[in-house]
Coordinates of C-alpha atoms in Angstrom, one line a residue:
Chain A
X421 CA 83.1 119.7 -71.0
X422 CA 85.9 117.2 -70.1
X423 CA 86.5 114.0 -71.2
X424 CA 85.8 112.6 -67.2
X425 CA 82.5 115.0 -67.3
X426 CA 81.1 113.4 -70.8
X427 CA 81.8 110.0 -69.7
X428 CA 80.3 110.8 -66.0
X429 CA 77.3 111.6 -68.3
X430 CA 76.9 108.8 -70.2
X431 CA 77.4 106.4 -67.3
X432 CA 74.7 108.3 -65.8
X433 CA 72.0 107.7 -68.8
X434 CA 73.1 103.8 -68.8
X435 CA 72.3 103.7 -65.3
X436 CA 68.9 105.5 -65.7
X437 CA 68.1 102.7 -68.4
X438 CA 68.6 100.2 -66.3
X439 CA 66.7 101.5 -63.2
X440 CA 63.7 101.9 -66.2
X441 CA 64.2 98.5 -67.7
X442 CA 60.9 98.1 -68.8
X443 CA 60.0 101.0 -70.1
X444 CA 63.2 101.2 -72.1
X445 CA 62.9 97.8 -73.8
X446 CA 59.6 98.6 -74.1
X447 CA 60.8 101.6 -76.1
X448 CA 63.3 100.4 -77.6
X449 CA 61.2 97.8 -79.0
X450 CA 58.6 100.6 -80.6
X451 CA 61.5 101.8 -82.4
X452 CA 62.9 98.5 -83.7
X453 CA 59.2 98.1 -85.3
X454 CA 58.6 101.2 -86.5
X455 CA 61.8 101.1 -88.5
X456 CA 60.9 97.2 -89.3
X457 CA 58.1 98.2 -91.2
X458 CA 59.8 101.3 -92.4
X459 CA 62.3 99.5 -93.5
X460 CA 60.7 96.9 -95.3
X461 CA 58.4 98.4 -97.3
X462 CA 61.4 101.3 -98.2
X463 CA 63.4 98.2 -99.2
X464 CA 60.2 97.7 -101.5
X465 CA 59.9 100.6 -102.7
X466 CA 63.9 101.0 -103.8
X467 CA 63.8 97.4 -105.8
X468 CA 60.2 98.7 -107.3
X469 CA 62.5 101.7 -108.7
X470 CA 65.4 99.4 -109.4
X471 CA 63.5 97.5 -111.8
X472 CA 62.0 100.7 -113.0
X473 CA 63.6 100.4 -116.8
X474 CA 62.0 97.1 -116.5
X475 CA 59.1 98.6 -116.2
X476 CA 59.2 101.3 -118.4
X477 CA 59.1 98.9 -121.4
X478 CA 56.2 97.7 -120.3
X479 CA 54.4 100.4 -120.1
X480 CA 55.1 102.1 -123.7
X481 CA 51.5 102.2 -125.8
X482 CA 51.8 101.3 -129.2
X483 CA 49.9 103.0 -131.9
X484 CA 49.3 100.4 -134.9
X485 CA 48.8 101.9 -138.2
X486 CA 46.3 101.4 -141.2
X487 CA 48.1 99.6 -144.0
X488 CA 47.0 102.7 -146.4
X489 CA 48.8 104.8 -144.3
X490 CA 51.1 106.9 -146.7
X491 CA 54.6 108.6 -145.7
X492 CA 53.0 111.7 -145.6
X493 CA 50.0 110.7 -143.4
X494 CA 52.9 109.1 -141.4
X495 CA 55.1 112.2 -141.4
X496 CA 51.9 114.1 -140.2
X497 CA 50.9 111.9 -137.2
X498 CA 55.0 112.1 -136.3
X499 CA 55.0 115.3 -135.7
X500 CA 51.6 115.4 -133.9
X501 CA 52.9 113.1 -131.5
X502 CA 55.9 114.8 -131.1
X503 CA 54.3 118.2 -130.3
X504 CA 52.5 116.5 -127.5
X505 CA 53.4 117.4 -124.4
X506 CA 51.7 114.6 -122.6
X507 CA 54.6 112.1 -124.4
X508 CA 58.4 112.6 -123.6
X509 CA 59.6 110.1 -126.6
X510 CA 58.0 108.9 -129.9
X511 CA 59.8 106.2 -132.1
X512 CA 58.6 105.1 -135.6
X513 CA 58.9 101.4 -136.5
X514 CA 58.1 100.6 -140.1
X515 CA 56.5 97.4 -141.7
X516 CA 60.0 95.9 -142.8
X517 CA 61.7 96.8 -139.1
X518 CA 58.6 95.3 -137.0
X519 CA 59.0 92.1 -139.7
X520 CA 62.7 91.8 -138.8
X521 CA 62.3 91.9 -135.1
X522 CA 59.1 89.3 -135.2
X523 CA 61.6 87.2 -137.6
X524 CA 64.5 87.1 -135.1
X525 CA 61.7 85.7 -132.3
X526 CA 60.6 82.8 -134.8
X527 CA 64.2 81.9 -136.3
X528 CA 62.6 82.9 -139.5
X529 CA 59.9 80.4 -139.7
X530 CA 58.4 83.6 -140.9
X531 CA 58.4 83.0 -145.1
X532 CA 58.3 79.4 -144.8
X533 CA 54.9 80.3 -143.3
X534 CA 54.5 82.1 -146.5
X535 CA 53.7 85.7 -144.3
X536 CA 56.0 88.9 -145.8
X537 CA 57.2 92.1 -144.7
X538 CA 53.5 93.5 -145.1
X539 CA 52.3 91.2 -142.6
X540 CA 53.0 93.6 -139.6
X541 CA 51.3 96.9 -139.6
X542 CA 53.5 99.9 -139.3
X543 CA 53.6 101.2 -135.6
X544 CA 54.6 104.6 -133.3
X545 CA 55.6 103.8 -129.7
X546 CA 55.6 105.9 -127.6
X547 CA 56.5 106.9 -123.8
X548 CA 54.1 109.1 -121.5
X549 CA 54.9 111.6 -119.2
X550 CA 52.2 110.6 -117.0
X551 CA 51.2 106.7 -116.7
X552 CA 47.7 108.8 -115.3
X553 CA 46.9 109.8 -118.8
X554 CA 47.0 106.7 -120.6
X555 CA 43.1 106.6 -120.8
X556 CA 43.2 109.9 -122.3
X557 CA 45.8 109.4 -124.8
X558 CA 45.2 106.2 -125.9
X559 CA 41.3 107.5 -126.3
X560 CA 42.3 110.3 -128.3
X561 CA 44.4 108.9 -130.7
X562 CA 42.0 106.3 -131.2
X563 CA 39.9 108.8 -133.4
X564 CA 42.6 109.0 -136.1
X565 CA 41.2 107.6 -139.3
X566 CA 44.8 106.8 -139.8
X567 CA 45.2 104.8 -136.9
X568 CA 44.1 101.3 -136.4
X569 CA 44.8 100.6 -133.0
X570 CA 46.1 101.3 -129.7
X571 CA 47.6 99.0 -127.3
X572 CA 49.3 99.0 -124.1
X573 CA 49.9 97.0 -120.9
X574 CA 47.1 97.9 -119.2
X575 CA 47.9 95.8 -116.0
X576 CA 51.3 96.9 -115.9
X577 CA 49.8 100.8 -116.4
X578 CA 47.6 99.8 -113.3
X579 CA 50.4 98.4 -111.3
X580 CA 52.6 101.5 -111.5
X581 CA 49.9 104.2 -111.2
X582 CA 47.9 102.4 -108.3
X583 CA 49.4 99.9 -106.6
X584 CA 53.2 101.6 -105.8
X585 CA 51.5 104.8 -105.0
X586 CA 49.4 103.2 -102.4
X587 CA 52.5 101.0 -101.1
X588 CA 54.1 104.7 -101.0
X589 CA 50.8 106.0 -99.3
X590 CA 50.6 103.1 -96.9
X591 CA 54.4 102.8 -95.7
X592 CA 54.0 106.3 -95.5
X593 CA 51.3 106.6 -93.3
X594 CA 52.1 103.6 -91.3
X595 CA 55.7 105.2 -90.8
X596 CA 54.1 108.6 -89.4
X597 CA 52.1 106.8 -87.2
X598 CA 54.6 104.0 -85.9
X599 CA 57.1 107.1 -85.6
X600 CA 55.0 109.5 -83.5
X601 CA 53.8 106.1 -81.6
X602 CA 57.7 105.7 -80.5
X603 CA 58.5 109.1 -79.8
X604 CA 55.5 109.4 -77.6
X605 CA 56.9 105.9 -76.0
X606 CA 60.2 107.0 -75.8
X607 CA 59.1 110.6 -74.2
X608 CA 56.9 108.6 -71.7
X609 CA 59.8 107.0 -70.7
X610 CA 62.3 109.5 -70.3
X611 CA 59.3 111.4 -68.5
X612 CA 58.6 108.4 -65.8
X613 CA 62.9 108.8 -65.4
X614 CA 62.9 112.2 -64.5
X615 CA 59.9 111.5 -61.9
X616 CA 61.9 109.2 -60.7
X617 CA 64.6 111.5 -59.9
X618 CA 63.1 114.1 -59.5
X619 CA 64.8 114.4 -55.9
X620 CA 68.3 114.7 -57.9
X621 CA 67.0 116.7 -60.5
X622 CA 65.8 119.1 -57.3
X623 CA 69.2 118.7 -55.7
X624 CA 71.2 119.8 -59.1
X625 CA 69.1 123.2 -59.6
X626 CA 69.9 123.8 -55.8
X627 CA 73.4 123.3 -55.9
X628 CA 73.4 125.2 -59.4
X629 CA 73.9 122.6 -62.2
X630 CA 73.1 124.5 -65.4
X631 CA 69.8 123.7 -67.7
X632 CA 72.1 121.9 -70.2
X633 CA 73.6 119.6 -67.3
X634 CA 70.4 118.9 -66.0
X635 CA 69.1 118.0 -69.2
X636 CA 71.6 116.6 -71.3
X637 CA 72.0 113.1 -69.8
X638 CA 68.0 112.4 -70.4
X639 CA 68.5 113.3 -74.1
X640 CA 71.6 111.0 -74.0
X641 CA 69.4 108.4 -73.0
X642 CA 66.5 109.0 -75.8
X643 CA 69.0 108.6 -78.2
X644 CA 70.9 106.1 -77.1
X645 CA 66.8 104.1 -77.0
X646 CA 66.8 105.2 -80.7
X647 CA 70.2 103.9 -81.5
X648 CA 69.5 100.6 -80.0
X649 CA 66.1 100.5 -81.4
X650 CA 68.0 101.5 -85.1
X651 CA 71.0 98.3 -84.5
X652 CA 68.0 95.4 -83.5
X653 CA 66.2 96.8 -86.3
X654 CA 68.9 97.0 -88.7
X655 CA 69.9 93.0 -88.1
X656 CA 66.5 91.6 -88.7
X657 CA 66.0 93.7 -91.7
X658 CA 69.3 92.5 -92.8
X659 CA 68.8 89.2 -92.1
X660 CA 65.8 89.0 -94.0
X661 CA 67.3 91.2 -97.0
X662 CA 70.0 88.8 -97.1
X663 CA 67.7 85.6 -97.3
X664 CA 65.7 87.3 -100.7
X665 CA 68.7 88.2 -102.5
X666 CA 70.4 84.8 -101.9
X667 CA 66.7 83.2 -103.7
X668 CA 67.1 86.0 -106.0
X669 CA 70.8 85.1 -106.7
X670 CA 71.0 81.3 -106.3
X671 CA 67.6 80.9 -108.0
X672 CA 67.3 78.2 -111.3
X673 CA 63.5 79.1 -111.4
X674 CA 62.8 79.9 -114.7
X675 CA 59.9 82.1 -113.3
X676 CA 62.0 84.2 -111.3
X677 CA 64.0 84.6 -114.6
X678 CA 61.9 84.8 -117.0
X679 CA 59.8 87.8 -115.3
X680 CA 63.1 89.9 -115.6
X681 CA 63.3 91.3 -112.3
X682 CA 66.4 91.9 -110.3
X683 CA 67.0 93.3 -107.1
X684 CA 69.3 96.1 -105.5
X685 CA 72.7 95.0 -104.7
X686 CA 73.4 93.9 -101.1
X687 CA 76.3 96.1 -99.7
X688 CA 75.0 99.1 -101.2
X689 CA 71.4 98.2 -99.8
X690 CA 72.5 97.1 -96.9
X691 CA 74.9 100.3 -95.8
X692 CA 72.1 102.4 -97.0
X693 CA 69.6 101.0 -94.1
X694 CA 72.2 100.9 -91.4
X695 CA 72.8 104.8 -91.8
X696 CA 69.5 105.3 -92.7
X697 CA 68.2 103.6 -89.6
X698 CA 71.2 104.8 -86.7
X699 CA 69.7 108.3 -88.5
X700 CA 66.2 108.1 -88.3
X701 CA 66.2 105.8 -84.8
X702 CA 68.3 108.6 -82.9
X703 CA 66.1 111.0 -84.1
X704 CA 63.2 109.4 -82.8
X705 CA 65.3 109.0 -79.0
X706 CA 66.3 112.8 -79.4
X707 CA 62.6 114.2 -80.5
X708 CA 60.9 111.6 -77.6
X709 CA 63.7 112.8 -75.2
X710 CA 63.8 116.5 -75.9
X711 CA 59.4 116.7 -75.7
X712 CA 59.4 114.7 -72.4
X713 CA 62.2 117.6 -70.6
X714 CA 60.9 120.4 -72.3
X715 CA 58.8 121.4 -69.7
X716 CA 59.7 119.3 -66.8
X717 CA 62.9 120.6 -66.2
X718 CA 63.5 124.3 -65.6
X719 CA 66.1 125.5 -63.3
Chain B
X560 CA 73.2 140.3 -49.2
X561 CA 69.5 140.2 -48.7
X562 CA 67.2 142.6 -49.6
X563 CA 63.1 142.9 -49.9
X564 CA 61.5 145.6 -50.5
X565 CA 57.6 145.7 -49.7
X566 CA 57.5 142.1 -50.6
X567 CA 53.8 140.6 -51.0
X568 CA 53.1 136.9 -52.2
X569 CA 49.6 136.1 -52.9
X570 CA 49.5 132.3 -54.1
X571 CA 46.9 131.2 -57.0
X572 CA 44.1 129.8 -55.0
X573 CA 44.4 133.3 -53.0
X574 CA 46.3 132.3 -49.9
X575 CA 48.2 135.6 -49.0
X576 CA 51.6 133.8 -47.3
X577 CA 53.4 137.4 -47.5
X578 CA 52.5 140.5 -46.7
X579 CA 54.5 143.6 -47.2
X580 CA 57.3 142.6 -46.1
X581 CA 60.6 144.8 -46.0
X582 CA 64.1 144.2 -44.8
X583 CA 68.0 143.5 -45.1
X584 CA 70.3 141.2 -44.3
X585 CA 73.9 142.5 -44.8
X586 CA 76.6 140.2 -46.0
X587 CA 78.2 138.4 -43.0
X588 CA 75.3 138.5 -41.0
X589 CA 73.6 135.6 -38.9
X590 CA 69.9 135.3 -38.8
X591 CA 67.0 133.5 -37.9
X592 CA 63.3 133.7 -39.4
X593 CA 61.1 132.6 -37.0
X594 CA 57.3 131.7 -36.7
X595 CA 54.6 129.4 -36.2
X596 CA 53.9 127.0 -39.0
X597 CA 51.9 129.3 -41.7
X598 CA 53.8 132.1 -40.8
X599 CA 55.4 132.7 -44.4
X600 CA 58.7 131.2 -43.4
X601 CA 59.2 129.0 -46.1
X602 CA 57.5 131.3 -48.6
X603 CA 60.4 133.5 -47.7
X604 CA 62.8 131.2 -48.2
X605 CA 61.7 130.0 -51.5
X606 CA 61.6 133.3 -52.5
X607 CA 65.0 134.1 -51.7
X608 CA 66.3 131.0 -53.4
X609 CA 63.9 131.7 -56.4
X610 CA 61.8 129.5 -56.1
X611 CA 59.3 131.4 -56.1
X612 CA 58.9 135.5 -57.3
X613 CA 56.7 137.9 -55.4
X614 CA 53.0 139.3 -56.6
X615 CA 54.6 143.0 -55.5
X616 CA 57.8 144.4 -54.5
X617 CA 61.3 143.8 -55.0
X618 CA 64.0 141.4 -54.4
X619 CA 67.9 141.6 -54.2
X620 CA 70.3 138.5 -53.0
X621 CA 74.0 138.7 -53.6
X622 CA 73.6 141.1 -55.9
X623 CA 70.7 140.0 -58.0
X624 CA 67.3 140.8 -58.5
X625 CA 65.2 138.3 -58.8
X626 CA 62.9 139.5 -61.2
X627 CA 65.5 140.8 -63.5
X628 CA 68.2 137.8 -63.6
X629 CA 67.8 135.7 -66.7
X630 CA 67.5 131.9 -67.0
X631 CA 71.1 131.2 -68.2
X632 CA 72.0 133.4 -65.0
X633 CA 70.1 131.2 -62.5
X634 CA 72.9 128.4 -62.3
X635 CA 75.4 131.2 -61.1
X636 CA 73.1 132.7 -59.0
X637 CA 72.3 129.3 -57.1
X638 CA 76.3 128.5 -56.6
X639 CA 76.1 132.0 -55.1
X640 CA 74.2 130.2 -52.3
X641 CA 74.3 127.0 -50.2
X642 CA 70.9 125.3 -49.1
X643 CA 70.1 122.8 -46.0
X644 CA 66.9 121.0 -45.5
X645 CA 65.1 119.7 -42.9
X646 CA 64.7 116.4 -45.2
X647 CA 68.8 116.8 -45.8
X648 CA 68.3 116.1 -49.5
X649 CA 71.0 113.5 -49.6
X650 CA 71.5 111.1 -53.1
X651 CA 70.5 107.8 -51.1
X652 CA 73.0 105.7 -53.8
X653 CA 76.2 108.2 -53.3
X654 CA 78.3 108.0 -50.3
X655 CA 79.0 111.0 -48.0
X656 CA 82.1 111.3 -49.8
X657 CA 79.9 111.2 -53.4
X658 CA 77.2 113.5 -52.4
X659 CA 79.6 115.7 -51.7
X660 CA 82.2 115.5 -54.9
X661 CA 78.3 115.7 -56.8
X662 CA 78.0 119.8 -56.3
X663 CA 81.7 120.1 -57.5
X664 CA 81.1 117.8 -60.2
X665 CA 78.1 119.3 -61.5
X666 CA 79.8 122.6 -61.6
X667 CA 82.4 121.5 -63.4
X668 CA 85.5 121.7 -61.0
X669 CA 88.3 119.3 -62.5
X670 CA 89.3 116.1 -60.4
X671 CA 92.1 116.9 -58.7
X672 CA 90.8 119.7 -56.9
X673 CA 87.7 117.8 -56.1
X674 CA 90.1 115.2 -54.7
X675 CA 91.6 118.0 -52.4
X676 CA 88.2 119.7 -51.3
X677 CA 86.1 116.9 -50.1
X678 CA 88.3 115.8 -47.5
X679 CA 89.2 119.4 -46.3
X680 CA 84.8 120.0 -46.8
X681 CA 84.2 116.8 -45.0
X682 CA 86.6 117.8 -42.1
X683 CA 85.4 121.2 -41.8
X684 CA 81.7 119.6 -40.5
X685 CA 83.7 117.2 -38.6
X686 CA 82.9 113.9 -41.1
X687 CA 86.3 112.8 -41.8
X688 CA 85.8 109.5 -40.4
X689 CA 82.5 108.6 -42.3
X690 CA 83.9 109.4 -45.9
X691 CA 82.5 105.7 -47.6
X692 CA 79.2 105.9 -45.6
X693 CA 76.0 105.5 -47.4
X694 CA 73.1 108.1 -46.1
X695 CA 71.3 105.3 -44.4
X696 CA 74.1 104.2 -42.5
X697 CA 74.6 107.8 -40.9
X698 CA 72.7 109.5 -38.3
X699 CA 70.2 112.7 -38.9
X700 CA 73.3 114.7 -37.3
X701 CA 75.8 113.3 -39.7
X702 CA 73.4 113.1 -42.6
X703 CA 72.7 116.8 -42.2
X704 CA 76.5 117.4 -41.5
X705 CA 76.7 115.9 -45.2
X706 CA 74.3 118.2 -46.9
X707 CA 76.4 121.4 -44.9
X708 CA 79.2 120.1 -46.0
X709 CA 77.8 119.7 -49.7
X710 CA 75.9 123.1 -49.2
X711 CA 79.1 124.8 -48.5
X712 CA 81.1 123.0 -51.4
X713 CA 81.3 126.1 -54.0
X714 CA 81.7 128.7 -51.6
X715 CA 78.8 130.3 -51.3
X716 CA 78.1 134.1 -49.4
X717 CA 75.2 132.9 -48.5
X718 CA 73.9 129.6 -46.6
X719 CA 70.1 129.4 -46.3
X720 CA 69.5 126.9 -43.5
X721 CA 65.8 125.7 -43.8
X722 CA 64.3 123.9 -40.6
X723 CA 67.6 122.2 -40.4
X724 CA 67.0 120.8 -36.8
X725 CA 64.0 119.8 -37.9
X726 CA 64.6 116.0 -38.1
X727 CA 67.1 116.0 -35.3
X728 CA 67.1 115.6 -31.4
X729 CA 68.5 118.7 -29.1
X730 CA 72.3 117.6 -28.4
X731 CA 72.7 116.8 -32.0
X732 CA 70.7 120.2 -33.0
X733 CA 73.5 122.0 -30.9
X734 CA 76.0 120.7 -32.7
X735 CA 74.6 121.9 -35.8
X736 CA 73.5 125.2 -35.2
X737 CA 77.0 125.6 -34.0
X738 CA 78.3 124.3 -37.4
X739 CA 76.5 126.9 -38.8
X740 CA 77.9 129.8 -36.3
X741 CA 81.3 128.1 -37.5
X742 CA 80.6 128.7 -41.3
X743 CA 79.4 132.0 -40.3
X744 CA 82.5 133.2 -38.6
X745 CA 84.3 132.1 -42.2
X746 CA 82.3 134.8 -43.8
X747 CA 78.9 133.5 -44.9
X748 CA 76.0 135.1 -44.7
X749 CA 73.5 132.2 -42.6
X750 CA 69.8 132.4 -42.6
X751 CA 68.6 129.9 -40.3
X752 CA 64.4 129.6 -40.7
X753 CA 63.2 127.6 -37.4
X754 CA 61.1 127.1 -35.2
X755 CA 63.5 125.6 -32.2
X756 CA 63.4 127.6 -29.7
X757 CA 66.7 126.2 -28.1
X758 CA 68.6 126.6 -30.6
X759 CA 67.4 130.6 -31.2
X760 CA 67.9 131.3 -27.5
X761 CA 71.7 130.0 -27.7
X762 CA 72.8 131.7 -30.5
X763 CA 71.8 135.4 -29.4
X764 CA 71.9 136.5 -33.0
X765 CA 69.6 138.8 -35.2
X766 CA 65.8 136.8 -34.9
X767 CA 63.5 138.2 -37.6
X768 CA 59.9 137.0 -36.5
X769 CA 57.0 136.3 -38.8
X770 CA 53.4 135.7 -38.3
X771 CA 50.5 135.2 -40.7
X772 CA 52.5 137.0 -43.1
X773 CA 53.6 140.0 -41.9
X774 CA 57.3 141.2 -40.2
X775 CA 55.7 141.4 -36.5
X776 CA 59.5 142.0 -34.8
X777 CA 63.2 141.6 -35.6
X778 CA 65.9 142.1 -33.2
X779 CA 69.9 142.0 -33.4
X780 CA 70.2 139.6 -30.5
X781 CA 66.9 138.2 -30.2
X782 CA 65.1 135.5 -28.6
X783 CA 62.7 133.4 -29.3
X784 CA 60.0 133.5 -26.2

């Protein structure tokens, strides 16, 4: 195909947007949506993983133990944590370590308060493979007569085993549905272009234009919806990206601080959505495009 | 080159528009199907262009068979013929000039030589004058004078003419019928399906005559009574 040919061909998909003006911002609207909401709750879902070290601190269970506890008691319950397979790490922190750290956090109002290094109870903490199992685990070791309690952050446990699996569940679901929502749209209206002209379609199998010419301008056309749908998208979803990291950044709320979150750098972010969106919006026009000619034009 | 061999079309809701037909139109000829509406003119037609395959038999044109060509082969096969319509099938937002430069476009022919053929295609059906006319601003004459000249575009053997005077008054239907005898004589095979009268009785050429179906007479220089 020449240069003149591929540009005749574009100029003719332009030209069939305009003549379907409705329709196509009607499309191209579905598309900047869907990818609004995909878009948002993705950008969600990336700072949730961002801040997942954050997380992970919080959601370590500690295992307290009995003051009686001897080294070889200790030794023993080591190495039964280790060998489980449920926990990925295990790390010991004795009576004079877990006194030292408690210290540093009271700038050592600690003897004047007349409390020593036997104070704190001994302690295992450790990491799970699964946050699902904490129930389990922390029931189970529980029962150990050398054990004399288990804690964990049981909100934070909740948080990361229900509610970002159900923000991944929902944006999922809602991105299925908003997707197969535009690329019916976009098919409609790439189907309501082709019946209206149909007489030139008829005219180009007569005079022998091949399957591919036929078709390829009204798959031009569900892409170039998709792409447009993808660049309105893109600069609200910016836009609004931009505004939360500038709180983020400029922030002096000791709240904001103090909870230890951060968020994902802009550029990076930001160049990640624009391909990700120009990807997944043309793919939407070429899918919507490609179901509406399938059967509708045959030479 | 036509050829059907014990051709039968039966449509879906049972309507038999063809029945055992057989003949052969060599390359070069002039002919005219004739008929009363019904008569399985159009049926024929399609079925030459592919429009539509047979229930039985057998069909050749230029060299294909219709039941045997493949998909990808059916672009080739169309540029193999040239098709007129009653209707003219012209692109109401292209000029004469555009309708025309369209067929050589879509087959890919590079610029400059579309910039030499249109005149010389335009000047052949006697258009030369009307270029950078829009469809509505031509007559039925020069609007089907248009679609011959488009029709004839990529050389075809073969023109198929379908009711072409259909739209048109008799002086103007002379001068078309006679634009057809003029492609003819350049070495294109013309089926002309009609049911003018006049324009039969003038040419004196082959008139292949149809009714309810079925091949009821076809003569070399034949009239139609």
């Amino acid at each position: 195909m020449s240069i003149a040919n591929g540009a005749r061909i574009v100029k003719e998909s332009f030209t069939n947007m305009s003549r379907n003006r409705v329709l196509t911002i009607t499309s191209i609207f579905t598309v900047f949506v869907t990818l609004l909401i995909i878009g948002i709750f993705g950008l969600f879902l990336l700072n949730i993983s961002y801040n997942a070290s954050a997380l992970d601190e919080l959601l370590d269970v500690k295992i307290f133990l009995i003051p009686e506890a001897d080294v070889y008691t200790i030794n023993a319950l080591n190495e039964t944590l280790n060998l489980d397979e449920k926990i990925i790490s295990v790390e010991y922190i004795s009576q004079e370590q877990a006194y030292e750290a408690t210290k540093e956090l009271f700038d050592d109002d600690m003897e004047s308060l007349g409390l020593g290094a036997d104070f704190l109870p001994a302690s295992f903490v450790i990491t799970l493979k699964d946050y699902e199992q904490v129930d389990y685990v922390v029931e189970m070791y529980r029962q150990y007569p050398s054990i004399y309690k288990v804690t964990y952050h049981k909100e934070s446990f909740d948080f990361t085993s229900n509610y970002s699996k159900w923000i991944r569940n929902i944006s999922g679901a809602l991105g299925v549905v908003l997707a197969t929502l535009a690329v019916l749209l976009i098919s409609n209206t790439i189907r309501l272009t082709v019946h209206s002209r149909n007489e030139e379609v008829v005219i180009m199998k007569y005079i022998g234009a091949t399957e591919a010419r036929i078709k390829i301008p009204f798959v031009i056309e569900g892409g170039l919806i998709g792409f447009f749908g993808a660049i309105i998208s893109f600069i609200v979803t910016g836009f609004i990206y931009v505004k939360i990291y500038n709180v983020f950044m400029n922030s002096s709320s000791d709240e904001l601080f103090l909870t230890g979150l951060k968020i994902a750098p802009l550029q990076e972010t930001l160049l990640m959505v624009f391909v990700g969106f120009i990807v997944l919006g043309v793919i939407l026009g070429l899918v919507g495009s490609l179901f509406a000619i399938r059967k509708h034009l045959r030479v | 080159m036509i050829i059907l061999k014990d051709v039968t079309k039966v449509y879906k809701n049972g309507s038999e528009a063809l029945k055992n037909i057989s003949l052969a139109i060599p390359k070069g000829q002039f002919a005219f199907v004739i008929g009363p509406s019904g008569s399985g003119k159009s049926t024929l037609v399609k079925m030459i262009m592919r429009e539509e395959l047979p229930t039985h038999g057998e069909v050749f044109v230029n060299g294909y068979d219709m039941f045997g060509i493949r998909r990808h082969q059916i672009p080739a096969f169309r540029r193999s013929i040239g098709v007129v319509f009653q209707d003219f099938k012209l692109l109401p937002n292209k000029t004469a000039y555009e309708n025309v430069e369209f067929a050589l476009q879509i087959t890919g022919i590079n610029r400059r030589d579309i910039k030499k053929l249109v005149p010389h295609l335009l000047k052949i059906v006697g258009l030369s004058q009307c270029t950078n006319a829009y469809p509505d601003e031509l007559s039925g004459g020069e609007q089907q004078r248009v679609a011959l000249a488009r029709a004839i575009a990529n050389g075809p053997d073969l023109l198929i003419a379908d009711e072409p005077t259909g739209n048109l008054d008799p002086k103007t239907s002379i001068g078309i019928i006679e634009l057809l005898g003029k492609i003819n004589k350049m070495g294109t095979t013309v089926l002309v399906a009609t049911h003018d009268s006049s324009i039969v009785n003038r040419m004196r050429k082959r008139v292949i005559v149809l009714d309810e179906g079925r091949l009821v007479d076809d003569q070399m220089r034949g009239h139609y009574i």
